[in-house]
Tab-separated table of C-alpha atoms in Angstrom:
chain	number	residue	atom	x	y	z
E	24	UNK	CA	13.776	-6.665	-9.455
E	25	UNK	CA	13.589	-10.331	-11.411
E	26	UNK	CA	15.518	-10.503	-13.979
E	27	UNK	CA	13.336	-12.887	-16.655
E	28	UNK	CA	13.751	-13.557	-20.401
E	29	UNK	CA	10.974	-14.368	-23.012
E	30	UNK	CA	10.974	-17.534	-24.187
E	31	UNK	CA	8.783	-18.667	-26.786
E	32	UNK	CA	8.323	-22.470	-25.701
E	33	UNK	CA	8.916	-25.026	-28.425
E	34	UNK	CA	8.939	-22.631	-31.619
E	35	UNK	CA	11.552	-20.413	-29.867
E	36	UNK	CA	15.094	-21.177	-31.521
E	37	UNK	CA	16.549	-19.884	-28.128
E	38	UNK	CA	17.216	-22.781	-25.912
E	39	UNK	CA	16.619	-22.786	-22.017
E	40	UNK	CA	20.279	-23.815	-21.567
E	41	UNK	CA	21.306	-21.001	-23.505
E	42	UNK	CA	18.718	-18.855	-21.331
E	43	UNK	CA	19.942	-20.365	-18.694
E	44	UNK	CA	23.262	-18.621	-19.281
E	45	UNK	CA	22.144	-15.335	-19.549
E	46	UNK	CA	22.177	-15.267	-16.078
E	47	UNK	CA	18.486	-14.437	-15.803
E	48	UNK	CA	16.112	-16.512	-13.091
E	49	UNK	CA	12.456	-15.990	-14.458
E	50	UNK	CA	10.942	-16.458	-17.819
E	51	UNK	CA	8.031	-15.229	-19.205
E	52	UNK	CA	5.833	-17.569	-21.830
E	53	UNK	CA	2.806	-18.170	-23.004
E	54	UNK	CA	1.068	-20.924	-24.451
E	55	UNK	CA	1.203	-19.464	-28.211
E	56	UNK	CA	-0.233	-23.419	-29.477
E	57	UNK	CA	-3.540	-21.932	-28.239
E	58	UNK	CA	-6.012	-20.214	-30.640
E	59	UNK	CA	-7.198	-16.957	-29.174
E	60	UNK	CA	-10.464	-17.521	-27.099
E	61	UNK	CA	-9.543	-20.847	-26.275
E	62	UNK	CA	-9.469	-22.083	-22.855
E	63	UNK	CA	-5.700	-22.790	-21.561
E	64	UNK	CA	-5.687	-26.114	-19.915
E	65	UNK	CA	-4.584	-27.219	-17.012
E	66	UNK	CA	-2.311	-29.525	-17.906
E	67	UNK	CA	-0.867	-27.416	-20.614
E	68	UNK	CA	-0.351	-25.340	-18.250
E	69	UNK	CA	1.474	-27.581	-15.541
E	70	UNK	CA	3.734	-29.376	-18.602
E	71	UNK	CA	4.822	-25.730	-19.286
E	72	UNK	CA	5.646	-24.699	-15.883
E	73	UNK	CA	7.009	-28.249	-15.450
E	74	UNK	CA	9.638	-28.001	-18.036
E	75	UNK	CA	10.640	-24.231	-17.021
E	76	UNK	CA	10.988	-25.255	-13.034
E	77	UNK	CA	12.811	-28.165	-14.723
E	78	UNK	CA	15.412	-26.047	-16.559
E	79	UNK	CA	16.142	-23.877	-13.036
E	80	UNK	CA	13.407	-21.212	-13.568
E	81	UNK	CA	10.254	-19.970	-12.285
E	82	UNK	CA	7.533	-18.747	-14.850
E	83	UNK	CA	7.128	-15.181	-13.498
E	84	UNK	CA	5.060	-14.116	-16.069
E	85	UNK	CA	1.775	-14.962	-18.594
E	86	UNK	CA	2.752	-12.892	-21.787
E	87	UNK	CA	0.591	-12.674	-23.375
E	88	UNK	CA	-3.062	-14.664	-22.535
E	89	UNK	CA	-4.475	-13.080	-25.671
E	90	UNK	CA	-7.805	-11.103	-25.942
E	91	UNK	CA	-9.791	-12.452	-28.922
E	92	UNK	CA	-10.877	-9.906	-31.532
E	93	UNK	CA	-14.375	-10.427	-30.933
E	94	UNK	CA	-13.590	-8.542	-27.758
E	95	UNK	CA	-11.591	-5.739	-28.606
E	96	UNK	CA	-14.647	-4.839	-31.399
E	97	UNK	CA	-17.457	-5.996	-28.925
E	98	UNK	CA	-19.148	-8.250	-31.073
E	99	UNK	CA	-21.766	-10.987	-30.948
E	100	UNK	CA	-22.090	-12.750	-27.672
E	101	UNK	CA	-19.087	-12.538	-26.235
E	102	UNK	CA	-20.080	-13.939	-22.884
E	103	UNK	CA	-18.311	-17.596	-23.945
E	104	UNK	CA	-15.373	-15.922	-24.762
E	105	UNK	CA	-15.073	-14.090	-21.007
E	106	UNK	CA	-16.078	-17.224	-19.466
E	107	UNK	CA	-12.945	-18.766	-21.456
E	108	UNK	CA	-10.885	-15.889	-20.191
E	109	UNK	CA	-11.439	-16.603	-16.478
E	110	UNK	CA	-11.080	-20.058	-16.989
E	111	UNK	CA	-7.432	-19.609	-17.965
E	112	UNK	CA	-6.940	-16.839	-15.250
E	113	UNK	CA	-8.264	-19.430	-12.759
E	114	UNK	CA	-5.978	-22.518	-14.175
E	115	UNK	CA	-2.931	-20.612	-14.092
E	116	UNK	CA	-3.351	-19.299	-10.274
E	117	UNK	CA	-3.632	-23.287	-10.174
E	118	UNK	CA	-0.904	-23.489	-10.992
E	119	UNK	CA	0.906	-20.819	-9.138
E	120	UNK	CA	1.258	-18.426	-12.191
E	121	UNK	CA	0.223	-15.311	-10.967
E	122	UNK	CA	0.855	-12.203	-13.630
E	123	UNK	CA	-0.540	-11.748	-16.503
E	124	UNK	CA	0.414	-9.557	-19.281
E	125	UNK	CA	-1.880	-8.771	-22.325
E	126	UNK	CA	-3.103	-5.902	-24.432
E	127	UNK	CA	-5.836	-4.138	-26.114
E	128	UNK	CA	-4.521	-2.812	-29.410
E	129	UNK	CA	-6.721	-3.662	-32.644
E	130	UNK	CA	-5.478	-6.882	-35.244
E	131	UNK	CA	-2.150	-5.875	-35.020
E	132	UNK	CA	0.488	-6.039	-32.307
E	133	UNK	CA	3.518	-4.143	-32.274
E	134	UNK	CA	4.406	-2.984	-35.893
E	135	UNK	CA	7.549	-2.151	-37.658
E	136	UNK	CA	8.199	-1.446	-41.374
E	137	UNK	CA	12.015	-2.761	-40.822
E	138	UNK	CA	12.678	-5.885	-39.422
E	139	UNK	CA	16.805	-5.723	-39.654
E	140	UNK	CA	17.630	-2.028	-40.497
E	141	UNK	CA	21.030	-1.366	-39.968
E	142	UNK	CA	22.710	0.263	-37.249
E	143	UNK	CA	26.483	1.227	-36.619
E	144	UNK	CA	28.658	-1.464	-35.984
E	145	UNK	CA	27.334	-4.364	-38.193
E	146	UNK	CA	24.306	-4.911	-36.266
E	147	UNK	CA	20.915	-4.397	-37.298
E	148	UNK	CA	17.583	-3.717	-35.560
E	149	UNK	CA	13.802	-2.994	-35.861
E	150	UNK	CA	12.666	-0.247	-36.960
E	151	UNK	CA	9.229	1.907	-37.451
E	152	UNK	CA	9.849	4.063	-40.728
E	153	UNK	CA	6.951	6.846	-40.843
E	154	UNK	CA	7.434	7.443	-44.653
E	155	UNK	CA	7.207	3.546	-45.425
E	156	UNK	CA	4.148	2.704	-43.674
E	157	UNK	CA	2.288	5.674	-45.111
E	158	UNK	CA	3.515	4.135	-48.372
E	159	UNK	CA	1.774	0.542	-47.405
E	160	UNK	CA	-0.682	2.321	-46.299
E	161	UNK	CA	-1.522	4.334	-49.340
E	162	UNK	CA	-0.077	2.216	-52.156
E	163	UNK	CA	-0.025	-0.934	-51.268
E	164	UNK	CA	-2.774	-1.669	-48.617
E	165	UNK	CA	-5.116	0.744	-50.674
E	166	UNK	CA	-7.202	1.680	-47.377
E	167	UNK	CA	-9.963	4.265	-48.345
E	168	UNK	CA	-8.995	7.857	-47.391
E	169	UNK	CA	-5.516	6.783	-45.882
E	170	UNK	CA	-4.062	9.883	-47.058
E	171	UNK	CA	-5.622	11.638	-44.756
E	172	UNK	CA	-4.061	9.996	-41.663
E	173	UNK	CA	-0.891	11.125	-42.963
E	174	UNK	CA	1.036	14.429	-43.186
E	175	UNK	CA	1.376	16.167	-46.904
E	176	UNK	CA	4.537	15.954	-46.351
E	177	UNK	CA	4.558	12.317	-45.807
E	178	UNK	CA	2.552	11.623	-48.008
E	179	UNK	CA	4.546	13.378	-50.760
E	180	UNK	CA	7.686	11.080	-49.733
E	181	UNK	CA	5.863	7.991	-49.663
E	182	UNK	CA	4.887	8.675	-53.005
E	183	UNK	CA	8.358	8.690	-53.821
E	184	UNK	CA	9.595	5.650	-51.974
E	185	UNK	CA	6.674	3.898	-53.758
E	186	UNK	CA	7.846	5.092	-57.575
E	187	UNK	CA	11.829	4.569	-56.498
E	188	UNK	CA	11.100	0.775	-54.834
E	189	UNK	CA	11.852	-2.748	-55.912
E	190	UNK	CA	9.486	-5.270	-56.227
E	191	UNK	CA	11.575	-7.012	-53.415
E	192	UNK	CA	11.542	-3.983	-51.008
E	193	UNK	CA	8.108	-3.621	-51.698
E	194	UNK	CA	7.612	-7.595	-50.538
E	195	UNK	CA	9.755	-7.256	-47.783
E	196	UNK	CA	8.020	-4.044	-46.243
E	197	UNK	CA	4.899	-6.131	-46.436
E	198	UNK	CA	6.350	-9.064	-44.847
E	199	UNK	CA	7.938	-6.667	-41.561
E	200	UNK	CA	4.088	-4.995	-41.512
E	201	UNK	CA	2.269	-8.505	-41.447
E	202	UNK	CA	4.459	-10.092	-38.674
E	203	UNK	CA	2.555	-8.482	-35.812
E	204	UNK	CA	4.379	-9.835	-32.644
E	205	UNK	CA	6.091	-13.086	-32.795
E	206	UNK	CA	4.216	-16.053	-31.930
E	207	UNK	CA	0.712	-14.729	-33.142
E	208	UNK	CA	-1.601	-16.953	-34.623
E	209	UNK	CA	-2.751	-15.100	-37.015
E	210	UNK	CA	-0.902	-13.996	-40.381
E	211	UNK	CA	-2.575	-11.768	-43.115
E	212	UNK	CA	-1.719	-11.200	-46.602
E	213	UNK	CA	-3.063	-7.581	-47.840
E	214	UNK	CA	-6.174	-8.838	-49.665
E	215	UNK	CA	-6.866	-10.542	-45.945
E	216	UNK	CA	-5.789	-7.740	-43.982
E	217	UNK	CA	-8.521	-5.337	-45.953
E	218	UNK	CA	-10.902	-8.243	-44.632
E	219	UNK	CA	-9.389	-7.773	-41.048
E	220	UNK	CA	-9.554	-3.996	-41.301
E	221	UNK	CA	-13.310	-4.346	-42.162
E	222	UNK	CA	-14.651	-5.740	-39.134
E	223	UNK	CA	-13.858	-2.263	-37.139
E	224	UNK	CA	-15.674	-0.398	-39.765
E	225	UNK	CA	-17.164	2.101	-37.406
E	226	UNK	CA	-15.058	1.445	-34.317
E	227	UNK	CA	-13.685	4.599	-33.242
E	228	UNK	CA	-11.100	5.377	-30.112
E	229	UNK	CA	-14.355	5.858	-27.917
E	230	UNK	CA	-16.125	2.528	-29.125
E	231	UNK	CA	-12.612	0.837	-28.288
E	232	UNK	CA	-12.559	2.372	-24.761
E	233	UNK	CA	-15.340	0.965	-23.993
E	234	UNK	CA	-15.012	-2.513	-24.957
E	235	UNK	CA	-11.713	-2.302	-23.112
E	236	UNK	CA	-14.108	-1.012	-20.292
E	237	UNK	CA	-16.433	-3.954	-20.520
E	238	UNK	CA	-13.758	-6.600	-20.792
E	239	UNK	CA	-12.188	-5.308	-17.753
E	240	UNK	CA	-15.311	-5.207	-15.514
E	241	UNK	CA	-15.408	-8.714	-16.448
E	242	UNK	CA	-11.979	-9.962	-15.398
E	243	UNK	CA	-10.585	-7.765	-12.980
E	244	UNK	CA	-13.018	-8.514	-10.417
E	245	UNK	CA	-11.974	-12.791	-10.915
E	246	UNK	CA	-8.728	-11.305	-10.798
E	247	UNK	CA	-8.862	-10.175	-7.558
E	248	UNK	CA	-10.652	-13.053	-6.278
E	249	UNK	CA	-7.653	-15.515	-7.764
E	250	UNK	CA	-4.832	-12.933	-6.187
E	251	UNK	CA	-3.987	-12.524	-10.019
E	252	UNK	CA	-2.490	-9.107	-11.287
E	253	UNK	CA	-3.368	-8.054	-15.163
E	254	UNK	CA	-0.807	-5.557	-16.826
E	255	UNK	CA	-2.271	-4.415	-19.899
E	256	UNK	CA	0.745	-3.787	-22.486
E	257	UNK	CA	1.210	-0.076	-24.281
E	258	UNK	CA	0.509	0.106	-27.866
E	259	UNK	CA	3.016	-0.321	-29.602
E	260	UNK	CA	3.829	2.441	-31.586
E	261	UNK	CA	1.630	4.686	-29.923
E	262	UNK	CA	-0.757	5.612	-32.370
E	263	UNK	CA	-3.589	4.500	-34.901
E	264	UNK	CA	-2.366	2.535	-37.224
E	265	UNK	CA	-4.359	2.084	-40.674
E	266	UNK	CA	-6.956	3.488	-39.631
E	267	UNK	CA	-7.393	1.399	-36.320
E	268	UNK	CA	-7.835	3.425	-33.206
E	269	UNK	CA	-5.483	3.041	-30.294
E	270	UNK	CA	-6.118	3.834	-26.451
E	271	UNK	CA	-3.667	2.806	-24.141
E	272	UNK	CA	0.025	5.288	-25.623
E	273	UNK	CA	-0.184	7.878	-23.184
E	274	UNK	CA	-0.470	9.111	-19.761
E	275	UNK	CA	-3.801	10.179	-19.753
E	276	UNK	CA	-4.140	6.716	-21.761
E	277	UNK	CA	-2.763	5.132	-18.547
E	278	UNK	CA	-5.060	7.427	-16.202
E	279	UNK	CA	-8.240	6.047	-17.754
E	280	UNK	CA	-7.409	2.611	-17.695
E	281	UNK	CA	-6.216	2.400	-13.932
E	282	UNK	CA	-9.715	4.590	-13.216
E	283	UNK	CA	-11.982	1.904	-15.327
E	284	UNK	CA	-11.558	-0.589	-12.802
E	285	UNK	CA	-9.916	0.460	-9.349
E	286	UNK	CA	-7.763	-1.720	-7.997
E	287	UNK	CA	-4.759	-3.699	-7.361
E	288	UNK	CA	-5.007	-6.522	-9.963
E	289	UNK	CA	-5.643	-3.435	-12.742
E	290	UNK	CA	-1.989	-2.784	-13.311
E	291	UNK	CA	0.406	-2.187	-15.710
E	292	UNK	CA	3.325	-3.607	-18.033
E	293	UNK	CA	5.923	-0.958	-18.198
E	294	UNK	CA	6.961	-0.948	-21.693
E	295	UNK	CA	9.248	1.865	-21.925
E	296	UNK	CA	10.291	1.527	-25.950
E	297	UNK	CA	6.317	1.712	-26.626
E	298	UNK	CA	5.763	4.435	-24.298
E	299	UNK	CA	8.532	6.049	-25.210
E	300	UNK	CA	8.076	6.047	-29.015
E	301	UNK	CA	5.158	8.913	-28.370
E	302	UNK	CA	7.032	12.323	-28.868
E	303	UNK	CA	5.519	13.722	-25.630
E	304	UNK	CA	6.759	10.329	-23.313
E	305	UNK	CA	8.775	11.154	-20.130
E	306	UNK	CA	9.304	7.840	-18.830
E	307	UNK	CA	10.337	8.334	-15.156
E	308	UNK	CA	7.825	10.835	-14.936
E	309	UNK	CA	5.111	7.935	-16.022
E	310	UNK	CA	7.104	5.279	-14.230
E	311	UNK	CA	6.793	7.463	-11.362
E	312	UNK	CA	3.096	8.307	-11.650
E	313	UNK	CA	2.058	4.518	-11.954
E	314	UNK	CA	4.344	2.871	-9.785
E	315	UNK	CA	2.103	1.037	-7.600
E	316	UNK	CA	0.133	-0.370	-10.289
E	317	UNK	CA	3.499	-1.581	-12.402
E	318	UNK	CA	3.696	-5.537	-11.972
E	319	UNK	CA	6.167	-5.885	-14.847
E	320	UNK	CA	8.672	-4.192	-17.071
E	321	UNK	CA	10.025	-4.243	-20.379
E	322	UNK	CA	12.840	-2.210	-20.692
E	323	UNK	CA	14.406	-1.128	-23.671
E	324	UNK	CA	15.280	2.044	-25.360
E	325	UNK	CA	14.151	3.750	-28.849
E	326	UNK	CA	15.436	6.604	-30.334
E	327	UNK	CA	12.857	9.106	-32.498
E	328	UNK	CA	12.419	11.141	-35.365
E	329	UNK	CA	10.410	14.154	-36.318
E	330	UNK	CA	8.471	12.546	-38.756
E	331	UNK	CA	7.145	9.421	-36.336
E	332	UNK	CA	9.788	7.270	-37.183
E	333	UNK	CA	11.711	5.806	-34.586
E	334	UNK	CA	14.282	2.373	-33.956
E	335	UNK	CA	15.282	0.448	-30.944
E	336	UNK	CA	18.393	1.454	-29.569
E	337	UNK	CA	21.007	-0.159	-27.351
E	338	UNK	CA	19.214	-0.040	-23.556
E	339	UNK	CA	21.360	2.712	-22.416
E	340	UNK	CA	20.921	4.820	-25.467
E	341	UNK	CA	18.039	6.343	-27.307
E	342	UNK	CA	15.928	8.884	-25.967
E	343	UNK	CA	14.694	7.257	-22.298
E	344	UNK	CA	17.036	8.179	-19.091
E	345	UNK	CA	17.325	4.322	-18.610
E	346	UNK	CA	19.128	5.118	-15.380
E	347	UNK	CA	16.528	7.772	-13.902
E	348	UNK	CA	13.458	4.812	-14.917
E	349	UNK	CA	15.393	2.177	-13.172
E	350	UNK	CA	15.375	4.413	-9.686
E	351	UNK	CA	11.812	4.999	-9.925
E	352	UNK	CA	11.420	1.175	-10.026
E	353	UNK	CA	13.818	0.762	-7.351
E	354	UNK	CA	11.740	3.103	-5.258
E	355	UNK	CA	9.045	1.593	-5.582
E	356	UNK	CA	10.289	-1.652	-4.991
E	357	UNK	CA	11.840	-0.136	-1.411
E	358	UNK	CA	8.128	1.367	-0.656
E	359	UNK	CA	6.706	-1.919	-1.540
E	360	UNK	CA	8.933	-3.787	0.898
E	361	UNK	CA	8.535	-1.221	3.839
E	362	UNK	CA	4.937	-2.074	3.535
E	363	UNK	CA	5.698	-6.270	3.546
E	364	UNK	CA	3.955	-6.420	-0.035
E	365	UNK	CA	4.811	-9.645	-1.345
E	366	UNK	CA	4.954	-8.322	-5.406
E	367	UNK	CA	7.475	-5.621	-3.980
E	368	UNK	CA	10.386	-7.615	-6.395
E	369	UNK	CA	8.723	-6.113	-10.063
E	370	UNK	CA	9.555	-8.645	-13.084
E	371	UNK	CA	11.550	-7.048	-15.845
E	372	UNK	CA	12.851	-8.137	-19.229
E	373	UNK	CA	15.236	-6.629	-21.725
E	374	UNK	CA	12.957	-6.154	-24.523
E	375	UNK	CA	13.765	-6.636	-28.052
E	376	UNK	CA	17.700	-6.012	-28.712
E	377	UNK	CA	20.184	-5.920	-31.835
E	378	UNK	CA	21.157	-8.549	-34.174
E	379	UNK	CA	24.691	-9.455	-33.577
E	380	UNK	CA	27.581	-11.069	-33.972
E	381	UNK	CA	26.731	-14.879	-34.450
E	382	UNK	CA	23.087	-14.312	-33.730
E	383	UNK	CA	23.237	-12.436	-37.743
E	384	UNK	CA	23.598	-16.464	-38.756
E	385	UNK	CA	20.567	-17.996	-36.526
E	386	UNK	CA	16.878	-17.908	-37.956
E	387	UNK	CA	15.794	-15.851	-34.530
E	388	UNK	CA	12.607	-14.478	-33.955
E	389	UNK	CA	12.743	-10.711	-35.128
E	390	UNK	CA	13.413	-8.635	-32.068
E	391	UNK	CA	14.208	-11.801	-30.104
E	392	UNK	CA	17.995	-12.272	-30.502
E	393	UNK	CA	20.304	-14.014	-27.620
E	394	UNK	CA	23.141	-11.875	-27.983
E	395	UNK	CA	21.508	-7.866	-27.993
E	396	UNK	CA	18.848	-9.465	-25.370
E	397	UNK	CA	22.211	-10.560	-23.454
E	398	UNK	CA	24.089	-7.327	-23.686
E	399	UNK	CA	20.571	-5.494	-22.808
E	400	UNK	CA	20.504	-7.308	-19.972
E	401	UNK	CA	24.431	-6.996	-18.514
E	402	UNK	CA	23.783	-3.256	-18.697
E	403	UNK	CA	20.599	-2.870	-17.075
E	404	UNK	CA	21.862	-5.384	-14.750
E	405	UNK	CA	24.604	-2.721	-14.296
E	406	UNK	CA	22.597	0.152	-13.851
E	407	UNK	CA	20.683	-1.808	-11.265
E	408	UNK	CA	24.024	-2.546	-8.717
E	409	UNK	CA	25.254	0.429	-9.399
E	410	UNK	CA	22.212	2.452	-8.311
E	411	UNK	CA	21.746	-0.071	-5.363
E	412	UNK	CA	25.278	0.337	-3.702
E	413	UNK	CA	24.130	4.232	-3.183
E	414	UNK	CA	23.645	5.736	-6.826
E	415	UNK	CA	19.840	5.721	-6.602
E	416	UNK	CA	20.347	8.507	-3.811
E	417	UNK	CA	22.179	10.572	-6.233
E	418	UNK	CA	19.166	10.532	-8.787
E	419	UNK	CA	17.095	13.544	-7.818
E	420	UNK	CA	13.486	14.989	-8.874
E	421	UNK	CA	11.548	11.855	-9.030
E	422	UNK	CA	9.378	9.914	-6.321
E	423	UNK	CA	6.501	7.021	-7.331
E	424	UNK	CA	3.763	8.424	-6.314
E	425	UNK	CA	2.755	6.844	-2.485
């Protein structure tokens, strides 16, 4: 496995000395100066790599090449937009950069209502807080009928929260809601988010499965003719979110995507904290059941509630049996080098991590701290020699599937 770090490029606070430290040999980037829909250039492309290779690294991964909107809600003539997309996919093979991570969820990317709840110790960490998104939901984002999305139960507390809440918490719940993921272009306030939220008036989780359908039978097959892999991301948390449908948080999720185009450069990123925020996840099990068609892993740990709510954990805690994942992807990286496959060495990251220690005095991208990402890393990297010098033998009941 590669270990690799996300680095943000130029707006990332996060040096690649201080990467460079870490310990970590790959680093996965993207060219976030872009607007979505807009052809990467070449040369963008080469001055990135460049200055990575530069640094002592190899770019092992695209995260993410964004899909445009226009896509995702199959509107207007889209065919400039996929000739864009192939464009890019055909400038980074170029340039030697051959995985490439995006996903398909609606306007938003991964979404938390806490962006440094606390945790024991003094350190802090996202978190998704059922109770407080119904109450932006409801309250604060007015969405038509949003009750209805929501438990009574919910619903009653949110109304609570809502009555019992500071102006500030109120602003500061809004601000964790409209950060999306780090290094988006896009930024909404609610009166522009309502806008946002109009244009899928009438897309429902089949509509969206089928624009995810047509964009794939238009990239895959360039894919395969550049020796590119996709790995389309998890949503992240898995489940609609005002109102918006999402359709790739589950197994069956999974199934249908691999099935809608069939083959090699169809894969998928492992994201084991968005996976495994679904109630139902077994993550070796899925790890397991898509093995062949994971090209890249982000590894972290969340830990759930009844209600929906859930926050990242420390890697090795949580809910996910980080060990029993890491054998399946050890596995699979042993059948993948008994067959002379030259992906058989899978990219991972330690996603997200805590805020600690000095990093709790650094402006760091939420999520994105040096320190948690570090410790993340030492103990996967752990779990990964251990299980190497004989312990994957001892982990039983799970096989990728051949």
């Amino acid at each position: 496995m590669i270990e690799s770090w996300r680095w943000y490029g130029e707006i990332d606070p996060i040096s690649l000395d201080e990467i460079a430290q870490t310990g970590a040999s790959g680093i996965v980037s993207a060219l976030h100066q872009i607007p979505y829909g807009a052809v990467w250039p070449r040369d963008a492309i080469a001055a990135r790599r460049a200055r990575i290779r530069g640094a002592g690294f190899d770019w092992v991964v695209v995260e993410s090449l964004p899909v445009h909107e226009r896509i995702k809600q199959g509107a207007g003539d889209l065919a400039p937009l996929f000739a864009n997309y192939r464009q890019s996919m055909a400038n980074l093979a170029a340039e030697g950069v051959r995985t490439i991570c995006y996903n398909f969820m609606p306007l938003l990317d991964w979404t938390r209502t806490d962006l440094a709840a606390p945790v024991p110790g003094g350190a802090t960490c996202l978190r998704f807080d059922a109770v407080r998104m119904a109450a932006f939901d409801i309250h604060l984002l007015l969405r038509p009928d949003a009750e209805a999305d929501w438990p009574d139960a919910t619903c009653a507390q949110a109304r609570a929260w809502i009555g019992a809440g500071s102006p500030a918490e109120r602003e500061a719940l809004c601000a964790a809601i409209m950060s999306g993921m780090p290094g988006a272009v896009d930024r909404y306030d609610t009166d522009g988010l309502r806008r946002a939220l109009a244009d899928y008036d009438g897309i429902d989780a089949a509509a969206l499965r089928a624009n995810l359908k047509r964009f794939l039978a238009e990239v895959v097959p360039t894919a395969d003719e550049l020796g590119l892999r996709l790995c389309i991301h998890p949503d992240d948390p898995p489940r609609d979110i005002l109102g918006l449908p999402r359709v790739v948080s589950t197994a069956s999720d999974l199934d249908w995507v691999m099935g809608a185009e069939d083959s090699p450069a169809n894969g998928l990123t492992l994201c084991s904290g968005s996976l495994g925020a679904h109630p139902d996840a077994d993550l070796p099990a899925i790890a397991a059941r898509f093995a062949p068609r994971i090209h890249f892993a982000h590894l972290r740990n969340v830990r759930k509630e009844p209600d929906g709510s859930f926050e990242e954990a420390a890697h090795l805690d949580g809910d996910t049996d980080m060990v029993a994942l890491i054998a399946v992807l050890l596995a699979e990286r042993s059948r993948r080098r008994a067959e002379g496959r030259p992906d058989a060495d899978i990219p991972f990251r330690p996603d997200h991590g805590h805020h600690m220690l000095s990093d709790r005095s650094r402006d760091l991208i939420p999520g994105y701290p040096l320190i948690g990402r570090l410790r993340g890393l030492a103990e996967l990297r752990g779990v990964i020699r251990a299980l190497e010098h004989g312990g994957l033998e001892r982990v039983k009941g799970i096989e990728p599937s051949s």
